[in-house]
Amino acid sequence: MIDTHSHILPGVDDGARTLQQSIEMIKMAHKNGVQSMFATPHYIQYEGYNEVKDNTKIFKWLESALKEENIDIDIYMGHEIFITPDIVTLIEEEKVATLNGSRYVLIELPMFDVPKFTEDIIYALRIKGYVPIIAHPERNKKIIDDPNILYHLIHLGALTQLNLSSIGGYYGQDVKNTAQILAKYDMIHFAGSDVHSLNPKPMLVEALVTQLTQLIGHQRVNEIISHNPQAIIKDSALAVREAKQYRQISAIKRLYNLLLSGL
Ligand SMILES: [Fe+2]
């Protein structure tokens, strides 16, 4: 499993507090079948968050500590960038990190909104050769209400990252339902733990991957947790399954299907 979203850098944001805690979190990930992890600390413009140059030093410190501890896991640098109209400039000025310096950029939407300029940002990034990855869309209130908002953003050129623990119900039933819909309709391309602490729940990767496999099958899960994120590591182009538009099944159709399955 390649974990494309985590807060493992020590003392940087609301993630790991100390180097020791970072190491414990990474050990926990490794035990749960994670082979590679992207460190994606938050970046919110004008809020005093660490820029690339600050995080690089801390990242190298963590990397050498992992080597000393003989923990066989690869870590890569990135940022979880809160969406702003200035995102292209922030990348070009090297204030924010793309994922492992690749064309892929992890972007966070507000919890309760999909700003109007989101479409323009996706377009501006694609024109410049970047590929936006929308972090945990299943947690966004607008997308919960209408999953096809995400379908539309994918058609504009965005990819998406699921928090695996959403499938396990960690964020509640609405988020779980939405995660299932997005996965079933091929609107998910990557997965992450979004781990912030030693709380083991987001890190129960094997169990969560099993739940996801029951839902969409081994091949599609393998694309999400292994094949697709390898393209980030290699900075190579990625062809993904075509997302399907979500169509809500009516109560009558559901009842009909239920009766049919009982025959
Ligand atoms: Fe995060």
mmCIF file with all atom_site columns, N, CA and C and ligand atoms in Angstrom, residues 5-7 13-14 40 42 80 106 108 135-136 139 161 163 194-196, ligand 1:
data_model
loop_
_atom_site.group_PDB
_atom_site.id
_atom_site.type_symbol
_atom_site.label_atom_id
_atom_site.label_alt_id
_atom_site.label_comp_id
_atom_site.label_asym_id
_atom_site.label_entity_id
_atom_site.label_seq_id
_atom_site.pdbx_PDB_ins_code
_atom_site.Cartn_x
_atom_site.Cartn_y
_atom_site.Cartn_z
_atom_site.occupancy
_atom_site.B_iso_or_equiv
_atom_site.pdbx_formal_charge
_atom_site.auth_seq_id
_atom_site.auth_comp_id
_atom_site.auth_asym_id
_atom_site.auth_atom_id
_atom_site.pdbx_PDB_model_num
ATOM   1  N  N  . HIS A 1 5   ? -1.309  10.325 1.761  1.00 0.00 ? 5   HIS A N  1
ATOM   2  C  CA . HIS A 1 5   ? -1.722  11.482 2.575  1.00 0.00 ? 5   HIS A CA 1
ATOM   3  C  C  . HIS A 1 5   ? -1.473  11.179 4.054  1.00 0.00 ? 5   HIS A C  1
ATOM   4  N  N  . SER A 1 6   ? -0.534  11.919 4.669  1.00 0.00 ? 6   SER A N  1
ATOM   5  C  CA . SER A 1 6   ? -0.278  11.696 6.090  1.00 0.00 ? 6   SER A CA 1
ATOM   6  C  C  . SER A 1 6   ? 0.353   12.932 6.719  1.00 0.00 ? 6   SER A C  1
ATOM   7  N  N  . HIS A 1 7   ? 0.249   12.996 8.024  1.00 0.00 ? 7   HIS A N  1
ATOM   8  C  CA . HIS A 1 7   ? 0.815   14.140 8.763  1.00 0.00 ? 7   HIS A CA 1
ATOM   9  C  C  . HIS A 1 7   ? 1.871   13.616 9.737  1.00 0.00 ? 7   HIS A C  1
ATOM   10 N  N  . ASP A 1 13  ? 2.663   20.539 11.811 1.00 0.00 ? 13  ASP A N  1
ATOM   11 C  CA . ASP A 1 13  ? 1.276   21.033 11.794 1.00 0.00 ? 13  ASP A CA 1
ATOM   12 C  C  . ASP A 1 13  ? 0.520   20.349 12.944 1.00 0.00 ? 13  ASP A C  1
ATOM   13 N  N  . ASP A 1 14  ? -0.704  19.951 12.709 1.00 0.00 ? 14  ASP A N  1
ATOM   14 C  CA . ASP A 1 14  ? -1.459  19.275 13.770 1.00 0.00 ? 14  ASP A CA 1
ATOM   15 C  C  . ASP A 1 14  ? -1.232  17.760 13.744 1.00 0.00 ? 14  ASP A C  1
ATOM   16 N  N  . THR A 1 40  ? 2.418   14.861 4.012  1.00 0.00 ? 40  THR A N  1
ATOM   17 C  CA . THR A 1 40  ? 1.693   15.977 3.381  1.00 0.00 ? 40  THR A CA 1
ATOM   18 C  C  . THR A 1 40  ? 1.172   16.957 4.439  1.00 0.00 ? 40  THR A C  1
ATOM   19 N  N  . HIS A 1 42  ? -0.131  20.311 6.257  1.00 0.00 ? 42  HIS A N  1
ATOM   20 C  CA . HIS A 1 42  ? -1.058  21.346 5.779  1.00 0.00 ? 42  HIS A CA 1
ATOM   21 C  C  . HIS A 1 42  ? -0.311  22.581 5.297  1.00 0.00 ? 42  HIS A C  1
ATOM   22 N  N  . GLU A 1 80  ? -0.335  19.282 1.728  1.00 0.00 ? 80  GLU A N  1
ATOM   23 C  CA . GLU A 1 80  ? -1.784  19.271 1.502  1.00 0.00 ? 80  GLU A CA 1
ATOM   24 C  C  . GLU A 1 80  ? -2.160  20.748 1.438  1.00 0.00 ? 80  GLU A C  1
ATOM   25 N  N  . LEU A 1 106 ? -1.459  17.694 -4.172 1.00 0.00 ? 106 LEU A N  1
ATOM   26 C  CA . LEU A 1 106 ? -2.582  17.356 -3.279 1.00 0.00 ? 106 LEU A CA 1
ATOM   27 C  C  . LEU A 1 106 ? -3.267  18.640 -2.806 1.00 0.00 ? 106 LEU A C  1
ATOM   28 N  N  . GLU A 1 108 ? -6.622  20.519 -0.834 1.00 0.00 ? 108 GLU A N  1
ATOM   29 C  CA . GLU A 1 108 ? -7.716  20.354 0.129  1.00 0.00 ? 108 GLU A CA 1
ATOM   30 C  C  . GLU A 1 108 ? -8.811  21.380 -0.146 1.00 0.00 ? 108 GLU A C  1
ATOM   31 N  N  . ALA A 1 135 ? -8.006  16.017 -2.062 1.00 0.00 ? 135 ALA A N  1
ATOM   32 C  CA . ALA A 1 135 ? -7.897  15.195 -0.851 1.00 0.00 ? 135 ALA A CA 1
ATOM   33 C  C  . ALA A 1 135 ? -9.292  14.903 -0.276 1.00 0.00 ? 135 ALA A C  1
ATOM   34 N  N  . HIS A 1 136 ? -9.473  13.688 0.159  1.00 0.00 ? 136 HIS A N  1
ATOM   35 C  CA . HIS A 1 136 ? -10.696 13.189 0.832  1.00 0.00 ? 136 HIS A CA 1
ATOM   36 C  C  . HIS A 1 136 ? -12.002 13.909 0.436  1.00 0.00 ? 136 HIS A C  1
ATOM   37 N  N  . ARG A 1 139 ? -15.440 13.730 2.343  1.00 0.00 ? 139 ARG A N  1
ATOM   38 C  CA . ARG A 1 139 ? -15.726 14.458 3.585  1.00 0.00 ? 139 ARG A CA 1
ATOM   39 C  C  . ARG A 1 139 ? -16.327 15.841 3.310  1.00 0.00 ? 139 ARG A C  1
ATOM   40 N  N  . GLN A 1 161 ? -8.303  11.547 -3.881 1.00 0.00 ? 161 GLN A N  1
ATOM   41 C  CA . GLN A 1 161 ? -7.700  10.669 -2.859 1.00 0.00 ? 161 GLN A CA 1
ATOM   42 C  C  . GLN A 1 161 ? -8.710  10.408 -1.750 1.00 0.00 ? 161 GLN A C  1
ATOM   43 N  N  . ASN A 1 163 ? -9.746  8.990  1.960  1.00 0.00 ? 163 ASN A N  1
ATOM   44 C  CA . ASN A 1 163 ? -9.235  8.568  3.272  1.00 0.00 ? 163 ASN A CA 1
ATOM   45 C  C  . ASN A 1 163 ? -9.781  7.166  3.538  1.00 0.00 ? 163 ASN A C  1
ATOM   46 N  N  . ASP A 1 194 ? -4.318  9.756  6.072  1.00 0.00 ? 194 ASP A N  1
ATOM   47 C  CA . ASP A 1 194 ? -4.515  11.084 6.685  1.00 0.00 ? 194 ASP A CA 1
ATOM   48 C  C  . ASP A 1 194 ? -4.223  10.999 8.190  1.00 0.00 ? 194 ASP A C  1
ATOM   49 N  N  . VAL A 1 195 ? -3.258  10.151 8.540  1.00 0.00 ? 195 VAL A N  1
ATOM   50 C  CA . VAL A 1 195 ? -2.948  9.928  9.954  1.00 0.00 ? 195 VAL A CA 1
ATOM   51 C  C  . VAL A 1 195 ? -2.337  11.205 10.566 1.00 0.00 ? 195 VAL A C  1
ATOM   52 N  N  . HIS A 1 196 ? -2.827  11.563 11.757 1.00 0.00 ? 196 HIS A N  1
ATOM   53 C  CA . HIS A 1 196 ? -2.356  12.768 12.458 1.00 0.00 ? 196 HIS A CA 1
ATOM   54 C  C  . HIS A 1 196 ? -1.665  12.441 13.784 1.00 0.00 ? 196 HIS A C  1
HETATM 55 FE FE . FE  B 2 .   ? -4.702  15.807 5.895  1.00 0.00 ? 1   FE  B FE 1
#
